[in-house]
Amino acid sequence: MSAQEYDIIIIGGGPAGMTAGLYASRSELKTLLVEKMIMGGQMMTATLVENWPGYPGGIDGPELMMRFQTHCVEFGLETRTGEVEKIEDLGKQKRLIIDGKEYLCKAVIIATGANPRKLGIEGEEALVGRGVSYCATCDGAFFRNVPIAVIGAGDTAAEEAVFLTRFASKVYMVHRRDKMRTTKILQNRVFESEKIEMVWDSVVSGLDSDNTGLTGITVKNVKSGEQRQLNAVGMFVAVGVTPISGFLKDLVELDKSGYIKASENTRTSVPGIFVAGDCRTSVLKQVSTAVGDGAVAATQAEKYLEELKHS
Ligand code: NAP
């Protein structure tokens, strides 16, 4: 069977990918967006998005993403579920293998986003779904009237800790330093909550479990070396994210943390391959910056297609 051909193929259906899709399809370029799981990306686990302009009082992450999807499909964007197994740079054409099928296009926009980072401690992986979670919105309701812990003190950790106070009897917030990197408004919400106890200067040193799952967490104070036992039966890990770029390491240039190198023009080290959103080297990771990136990537890709015609 011959390969399907597109002007642009976008990989990833989060805010960056969908915005790129909206711009590209509105420019009447034949565009396909491929998403591995469900459209919406990390925002599908966001309880309340308070800093997306135009929604005073905030909007649920999944609702916002549904609106994004409706909007980009309105302009004729084609979307499909699938896993991109390979991307080959053939110069003026790019060849992609998606779920074993061949696709050709002139430009690729990578908007694969990021996955939650793991703590990397013994027992963590085995306890996923039995006490260990990376998503409060998904799993919070399983922990009613029991003590739990949130690890980390960034914006995600703070939002998750506050959200989890709806269910849990107590929330320990374990942080490796004595200062939070969270924005002030979220920090204040954490400090104002009577259910949240900060466990400063501490890292998780051990997980206790039985056949029911997690039964407790041991934390170690990094200054005093003292160990403390927390009676938490749930552990929500929110220690940042890792870019989804491993499958591209032999194609485009990455930085030492795995982010795809590109300046604000979103052009990667390979002509015709663009990057948008959380998987790009950038100073801020927000819906608003992902949206900005998506718009830039699509317009840069359009410009590149024009350049190709004259090359
Ligand atoms: P983040 O800002 O990178 O924070 C990660 C937190 O985990 C930090 O407190 C960090 O400690 C800690 N940490 C990292 N590695 C650790 C380890 N191995 N062991 C223990 N603790 C560790 O990540 P994030 O909170 O997921 O946020 C990611 C990006 O999304 C940020 O740019 C954030 O602003 C944005 N975001 C925004 C919103 C919002 O605007 N409403 C919501 C969520 C996320 P240190 O502080 O010591 O480094």
Short mmCIF file of C-alpha atoms and ligand atoms in Angstrom, two decimals:
data_model
loop_
_atom_site.label_atom_id
_atom_site.label_comp_id
_atom_site.label_asym_id
_atom_site.label_seq_id
_atom_site.Cartn_x
_atom_site.Cartn_y
_atom_site.Cartn_z
CA MET A 1 0.00 0.00 0.00
CA SER A 2 1.36 3.45 -0.85
CA ALA A 3 2.18 5.90 1.91
CA GLN A 4 -0.33 8.58 2.88
CA GLU A 5 1.03 12.06 2.22
CA TYR A 6 0.58 15.28 4.20
CA ASP A 7 2.07 18.74 4.24
CA ILE A 8 2.56 18.63 8.01
CA ILE A 9 2.40 15.86 10.58
CA ILE A 10 2.11 16.95 14.20
CA ILE A 11 3.11 14.51 16.93
CA GLY A 12 1.28 15.07 20.23
CA GLY A 13 -2.23 16.26 21.07
CA GLY A 14 -1.62 18.58 24.03
CA PRO A 15 -2.12 22.37 23.94
CA ALA A 16 1.01 22.87 21.76
CA GLY A 17 0.10 20.20 19.19
CA MET A 18 -3.55 21.22 18.98
CA THR A 19 -2.68 24.89 18.52
CA ALA A 20 -0.19 23.98 15.78
CA GLY A 21 -2.98 21.91 14.21
CA LEU A 22 -5.43 24.79 14.39
CA TYR A 23 -3.02 27.20 12.70
CA ALA A 24 -1.88 24.73 10.04
CA SER A 25 -5.36 23.54 9.09
CA ARG A 26 -6.67 27.12 9.09
CA SER A 27 -3.89 27.87 6.58
CA GLU A 28 -5.39 25.05 4.50
CA LEU A 29 -2.33 22.86 4.77
CA LYS A 30 -3.00 19.13 4.68
CA THR A 31 -2.27 18.31 8.29
CA LEU A 32 -2.42 15.19 10.44
CA LEU A 33 -2.12 15.22 14.23
CA VAL A 34 -1.08 11.93 15.82
CA GLU A 35 -1.70 11.34 19.52
CA LYS A 36 -0.54 8.21 21.34
CA MET A 37 -3.11 8.24 24.15
CA ILE A 38 -5.91 10.77 24.58
CA MET A 39 -6.08 14.28 23.18
CA GLY A 40 -5.30 16.96 25.77
CA GLY A 41 -1.96 15.77 27.17
CA GLN A 42 -0.97 16.65 30.72
CA MET A 43 -3.87 19.11 30.98
CA MET A 44 -6.25 16.17 31.16
CA THR A 45 -5.06 15.69 34.75
CA ALA A 46 -5.28 19.37 35.76
CA THR A 47 -8.09 20.08 38.20
CA LEU A 48 -8.40 23.81 37.74
CA VAL A 49 -6.51 26.00 35.30
CA GLU A 50 -6.48 29.47 36.79
CA ASN A 51 -3.93 31.19 34.59
CA TRP A 52 -5.37 30.64 31.12
CA PRO A 53 -6.67 34.09 30.19
CA GLY A 54 -10.34 34.54 29.45
CA TYR A 55 -11.67 32.25 32.15
CA PRO A 56 -12.02 34.23 35.40
CA GLY A 57 -12.54 31.73 38.21
CA GLY A 58 -10.63 29.09 36.25
CA ILE A 59 -11.60 26.19 34.02
CA ASP A 60 -11.15 22.40 34.39
CA GLY A 61 -8.17 21.09 32.39
CA PRO A 62 -10.23 18.43 30.51
CA GLU A 63 -12.97 20.95 29.64
CA LEU A 64 -10.41 23.39 28.27
CA MET A 65 -8.84 20.63 26.18
CA MET A 66 -12.24 19.56 24.80
CA ARG A 67 -12.71 23.15 23.64
CA PHE A 68 -9.24 23.15 22.05
CA GLN A 69 -10.08 19.93 20.19
CA THR A 70 -13.46 21.13 18.95
CA HIS A 71 -11.84 24.34 17.79
CA CYS A 72 -8.99 22.77 15.79
CA VAL A 73 -11.20 20.10 14.21
CA GLU A 74 -13.53 22.94 13.11
CA PHE A 75 -10.81 24.01 10.67
CA GLY A 76 -10.48 20.51 9.23
CA LEU A 77 -7.57 19.15 11.24
CA GLU A 78 -7.32 15.39 10.81
CA THR A 79 -6.45 13.54 14.02
CA ARG A 80 -5.66 9.93 14.75
CA THR A 81 -4.50 7.79 17.63
CA GLY A 82 -1.22 6.04 17.06
CA GLU A 83 2.37 5.66 18.08
CA VAL A 84 5.11 7.17 15.96
CA GLU A 85 7.74 4.45 15.80
CA LYS A 86 10.23 6.11 13.51
CA ILE A 87 10.96 9.41 11.78
CA GLU A 88 13.39 9.52 8.89
CA ASP A 89 14.74 12.70 7.36
CA LEU A 90 14.79 12.25 3.58
CA GLY A 91 15.58 15.91 2.97
CA LYS A 92 12.56 17.53 1.34
CA GLN A 93 10.37 14.73 2.69
CA LYS A 94 10.07 13.14 6.09
CA ARG A 95 9.06 9.50 6.41
CA LEU A 96 7.17 8.40 9.49
CA ILE A 97 6.15 4.94 10.61
CA ILE A 98 2.97 5.14 12.66
CA ASP A 99 1.66 1.85 14.06
CA GLY A 100 3.53 0.02 11.32
CA LYS A 101 2.17 2.17 8.47
CA GLU A 102 4.19 4.53 6.31
CA TYR A 103 3.39 8.26 6.09
CA LEU A 104 5.21 10.97 4.15
CA CYS A 105 5.17 14.70 4.84
CA LYS A 106 7.16 17.83 4.15
CA ALA A 107 7.35 19.12 7.74
CA VAL A 108 7.01 17.57 11.19
CA ILE A 109 6.03 19.38 14.38
CA ILE A 110 7.04 17.56 17.55
CA ALA A 111 4.78 18.38 20.49
CA THR A 112 5.20 15.24 22.55
CA GLY A 113 5.26 17.03 25.92
CA ALA A 114 6.58 15.44 29.07
CA ASN A 115 5.92 12.64 31.54
CA PRO A 116 6.00 12.86 35.34
CA ARG A 117 9.48 12.17 36.73
CA LYS A 118 9.91 9.14 39.02
CA LEU A 119 11.67 9.27 42.38
CA GLY A 120 13.67 6.20 41.43
CA ILE A 121 13.53 4.55 44.85
CA GLU A 122 13.12 0.89 45.63
CA GLY A 123 9.55 -0.35 45.59
CA GLU A 124 8.18 2.75 43.80
CA GLU A 125 7.40 1.02 40.52
CA ALA A 126 5.92 -2.10 42.11
CA LEU A 127 3.55 0.06 44.20
CA VAL A 128 2.11 2.09 41.32
CA GLY A 129 -1.66 1.65 41.55
CA ARG A 130 -1.28 0.26 45.11
CA GLY A 131 -0.47 3.50 46.91
CA VAL A 132 1.96 5.25 44.57
CA SER A 133 0.53 7.69 42.05
CA TYR A 134 1.68 10.48 39.72
CA CYS A 135 -1.76 12.02 39.26
CA ALA A 136 -3.91 13.39 42.08
CA THR A 137 -6.90 14.08 39.82
CA CYS A 138 -6.88 10.48 38.62
CA ASP A 139 -6.33 8.69 41.95
CA GLY A 140 -7.10 11.16 44.75
CA ALA A 141 -10.61 9.89 45.42
CA PHE A 142 -9.23 6.43 46.32
CA PHE A 143 -7.69 7.95 49.45
CA ARG A 144 -10.68 9.05 51.53
CA ASN A 145 -10.09 9.73 55.23
CA VAL A 146 -6.56 8.33 55.24
CA PRO A 147 -3.18 10.05 55.56
CA ILE A 148 -1.18 10.52 52.38
CA ALA A 149 1.99 12.30 51.23
CA VAL A 150 2.88 14.53 48.30
CA ILE A 151 6.52 14.58 47.29
CA GLY A 152 7.92 17.80 45.78
CA ALA A 153 7.18 21.49 46.19
CA GLY A 154 6.67 22.92 42.71
CA ASP A 155 3.38 24.21 41.30
CA THR A 156 2.14 20.71 40.52
CA ALA A 157 2.89 19.43 44.03
CA ALA A 158 1.18 22.44 45.64
CA GLU A 159 -1.93 22.12 43.45
CA GLU A 160 -2.10 18.39 44.11
CA ALA A 161 -1.61 18.75 47.87
CA VAL A 162 -4.43 21.31 48.12
CA PHE A 163 -6.70 19.19 45.89
CA LEU A 164 -5.99 16.06 47.95
CA THR A 165 -7.14 17.74 51.17
CA ARG A 166 -10.68 17.16 49.80
CA PHE A 167 -10.26 13.44 50.40
CA ALA A 168 -7.36 12.67 52.72
CA SER A 169 -7.42 13.04 56.51
CA LYS A 170 -3.92 14.53 56.35
CA VAL A 171 -1.43 15.48 53.65
CA TYR A 172 2.31 15.44 54.35
CA MET A 173 4.21 17.56 51.86
CA VAL A 174 7.76 16.24 51.70
CA HIS A 175 10.31 18.64 50.27
CA ARG A 176 14.07 18.25 49.95
CA ARG A 177 14.75 21.93 50.79
CA ASP A 178 13.34 24.50 53.21
CA LYS A 179 11.92 26.80 50.50
CA MET A 180 9.20 26.08 48.00
CA ARG A 181 9.60 26.99 44.34
CA THR A 182 5.82 27.30 44.03
CA THR A 183 4.14 30.55 42.98
CA LYS A 184 3.09 32.68 45.95
CA ILE A 185 -0.65 32.19 45.55
CA LEU A 186 -0.32 28.38 45.62
CA GLN A 187 2.18 28.52 48.49
CA ASN A 188 -0.29 30.55 50.55
CA ARG A 189 -3.02 27.96 49.91
CA VAL A 190 -0.68 25.22 51.15
CA PHE A 191 0.24 27.14 54.30
CA GLU A 192 -3.39 28.06 54.99
CA SER A 193 -4.58 24.44 54.85
CA GLU A 194 -4.95 22.85 58.27
CA LYS A 195 -4.62 19.40 56.72
CA ILE A 196 -1.21 19.95 55.14
CA GLU A 197 1.96 19.41 57.17
CA MET A 198 5.22 20.49 55.57
CA VAL A 199 8.09 18.03 56.03
CA TRP A 200 11.07 20.23 55.13
CA ASP A 201 14.61 19.25 54.15
CA SER A 202 13.55 15.67 53.65
CA VAL A 203 13.72 12.97 51.01
CA VAL A 204 11.93 9.64 50.81
CA SER A 205 14.35 6.93 51.92
CA GLY A 206 12.06 3.92 52.05
CA LEU A 207 8.59 2.60 51.32
CA ASP A 208 6.79 0.12 53.56
CA SER A 209 4.17 -2.16 52.13
CA ASP A 210 2.22 -5.34 52.66
CA ASN A 211 -0.05 -7.28 50.32
CA THR A 212 -2.63 -4.46 50.40
CA GLY A 213 -0.13 -1.88 49.12
CA LEU A 214 1.73 1.07 50.64
CA THR A 215 1.57 1.18 54.45
CA GLY A 216 4.08 3.90 55.30
CA ILE A 217 6.91 6.12 54.09
CA THR A 218 10.29 6.66 55.69
CA VAL A 219 11.80 10.08 55.14
CA LYS A 220 15.31 11.24 55.91
CA ASN A 221 16.21 14.76 56.96
CA VAL A 222 19.04 15.78 54.63
CA LYS A 223 20.50 18.19 57.21
CA SER A 224 20.37 16.09 60.39
CA GLY A 225 20.31 12.61 58.87
CA GLU A 226 17.36 11.82 61.15
CA GLN A 227 14.79 9.34 59.84
CA ARG A 228 11.06 9.76 60.37
CA GLN A 229 8.20 7.38 59.71
CA LEU A 230 5.10 8.85 58.04
CA ASN A 231 1.89 6.82 58.34
CA ALA A 232 0.90 7.67 54.75
CA VAL A 233 -0.88 4.99 52.70
CA GLY A 234 -0.75 7.07 49.51
CA MET A 235 2.25 8.76 47.92
CA PHE A 236 1.72 11.30 45.14
CA VAL A 237 4.98 12.02 43.39
CA ALA A 238 5.18 15.51 41.85
CA VAL A 239 8.90 16.10 41.36
CA GLY A 240 8.82 17.59 37.90
CA VAL A 241 8.69 16.16 34.43
CA THR A 242 10.91 14.45 31.85
CA PRO A 243 10.54 15.43 28.19
CA ILE A 244 9.28 12.72 25.83
CA SER A 245 12.12 12.81 23.33
CA GLY A 246 14.03 9.54 23.70
CA PHE A 247 12.79 8.20 20.35
CA LEU A 248 14.25 11.29 18.64
CA LYS A 249 17.74 11.23 20.12
CA ASP A 250 19.40 10.09 16.87
CA LEU A 251 17.45 12.58 14.77
CA VAL A 252 17.41 16.01 16.42
CA GLU A 253 19.74 17.68 18.88
CA LEU A 254 18.72 17.37 22.55
CA ASP A 255 20.12 19.17 25.60
CA LYS A 256 21.57 17.24 28.53
CA SER A 257 18.13 16.91 30.19
CA GLY A 258 16.57 15.52 27.01
CA TYR A 259 14.74 18.68 25.88
CA ILE A 260 14.75 19.23 22.13
CA LYS A 261 17.00 22.15 21.31
CA ALA A 262 15.31 25.03 19.49
CA SER A 263 15.11 28.76 19.95
CA GLU A 264 11.85 30.69 19.95
CA ASN A 265 11.49 30.10 16.21
CA THR A 266 10.91 26.39 17.14
CA ARG A 267 13.27 25.17 14.39
CA THR A 268 15.27 22.11 15.49
CA SER A 269 18.69 21.04 14.24
CA VAL A 270 16.97 19.35 11.27
CA PRO A 271 15.39 21.55 8.57
CA GLY A 272 11.68 20.81 8.34
CA ILE A 273 11.39 19.49 11.90
CA PHE A 274 9.92 21.89 14.45
CA VAL A 275 9.27 21.52 18.17
CA ALA A 276 6.58 23.08 20.37
CA GLY A 277 5.61 22.98 24.04
CA ASP A 278 7.02 21.18 27.07
CA CYS A 279 9.52 19.05 25.14
CA ARG A 280 11.36 22.16 23.86
CA THR A 281 14.20 23.92 25.68
CA SER A 282 12.44 26.96 27.19
CA VAL A 283 12.25 29.01 30.36
CA LEU A 284 8.57 28.50 31.16
CA LYS A 285 6.23 25.54 30.79
CA GLN A 286 2.60 26.66 30.83
CA VAL A 287 -0.48 26.21 28.65
CA SER A 288 0.04 29.76 27.44
CA THR A 289 3.65 29.15 26.39
CA ALA A 290 2.72 25.80 24.76
CA VAL A 291 -0.01 27.57 22.80
CA GLY A 292 2.44 30.29 21.73
CA ASP A 293 4.93 27.63 20.62
CA GLY A 294 2.27 25.76 18.65
CA ALA A 295 1.32 28.91 16.76
CA VAL A 296 4.98 29.74 16.01
CA ALA A 297 5.78 26.16 14.94
CA ALA A 298 2.86 26.03 12.49
CA THR A 299 3.65 29.42 10.94
CA GLN A 300 7.36 28.55 10.72
CA ALA A 301 6.46 25.23 9.09
CA GLU A 302 4.27 27.07 6.59
CA LYS A 303 7.16 29.40 5.81
CA TYR A 304 9.46 26.38 5.40
CA LEU A 305 7.01 24.80 2.92
CA GLU A 306 7.15 28.02 0.88
CA GLU A 307 10.98 27.94 1.03
CA LEU A 308 10.91 24.33 -0.23
CA LYS A 309 8.93 25.35 -3.31
CA HIS A 310 11.71 27.73 -4.32
CA SER A 311 14.68 25.53 -3.41
P1 NAP B 1 9.03 21.71 39.04
O1 NAP B 1 8.63 23.13 39.00
O2 NAP B 1 10.29 21.29 38.34
O3 NAP B 1 9.12 21.28 40.58
C1 NAP B 1 9.58 20.02 40.94
C2 NAP B 1 9.64 19.92 42.46
O4 NAP B 1 10.11 18.62 42.79
C3 NAP B 1 10.62 20.90 43.11
O5 NAP B 1 10.14 21.26 44.36
C4 NAP B 1 11.90 20.08 43.23
O6 NAP B 1 12.70 20.47 44.31
C5 NAP B 1 11.34 18.70 43.52
N1 NAP B 1 12.20 17.63 43.06
C6 NAP B 1 12.74 17.45 41.82
N2 NAP B 1 13.43 16.30 41.76
C7 NAP B 1 13.33 15.72 42.98
C8 NAP B 1 13.81 14.52 43.54
N3 NAP B 1 14.53 13.67 42.83
N4 NAP B 1 13.50 14.25 44.82
C9 NAP B 1 12.74 15.10 45.54
N5 NAP B 1 12.24 16.25 45.08
C10 NAP B 1 12.54 16.57 43.81
O7 NAP B 1 7.90 20.73 38.43
P2 NAP B 1 6.29 20.90 38.36
O8 NAP B 1 5.76 21.38 39.65
O9 NAP B 1 5.81 19.63 37.79
O10 NAP B 1 6.10 22.03 37.29
C11 NAP B 1 6.60 21.87 35.94
C12 NAP B 1 6.34 23.15 35.18
O11 NAP B 1 4.92 23.29 35.00
C13 NAP B 1 6.79 24.40 35.94
O12 NAP B 1 7.28 25.32 35.00
C14 NAP B 1 5.54 24.90 36.60
O13 NAP B 1 5.54 26.28 36.86
C15 NAP B 1 4.47 24.50 35.58
N6 NAP B 1 3.17 24.33 36.22
C16 NAP B 1 2.38 25.42 36.33
C17 NAP B 1 1.15 25.34 36.95
C18 NAP B 1 0.30 26.55 37.04
O14 NAP B 1 0.72 27.60 36.58
N7 NAP B 1 -0.88 26.50 37.63
C19 NAP B 1 0.72 24.13 37.48
C20 NAP B 1 1.56 23.03 37.39
C21 NAP B 1 2.79 23.15 36.76
P3 NAP B 1 13.61 21.80 44.25
O15 NAP B 1 12.67 22.95 44.40
O16 NAP B 1 14.55 21.60 45.39
O17 NAP B 1 14.30 21.75 42.91
#
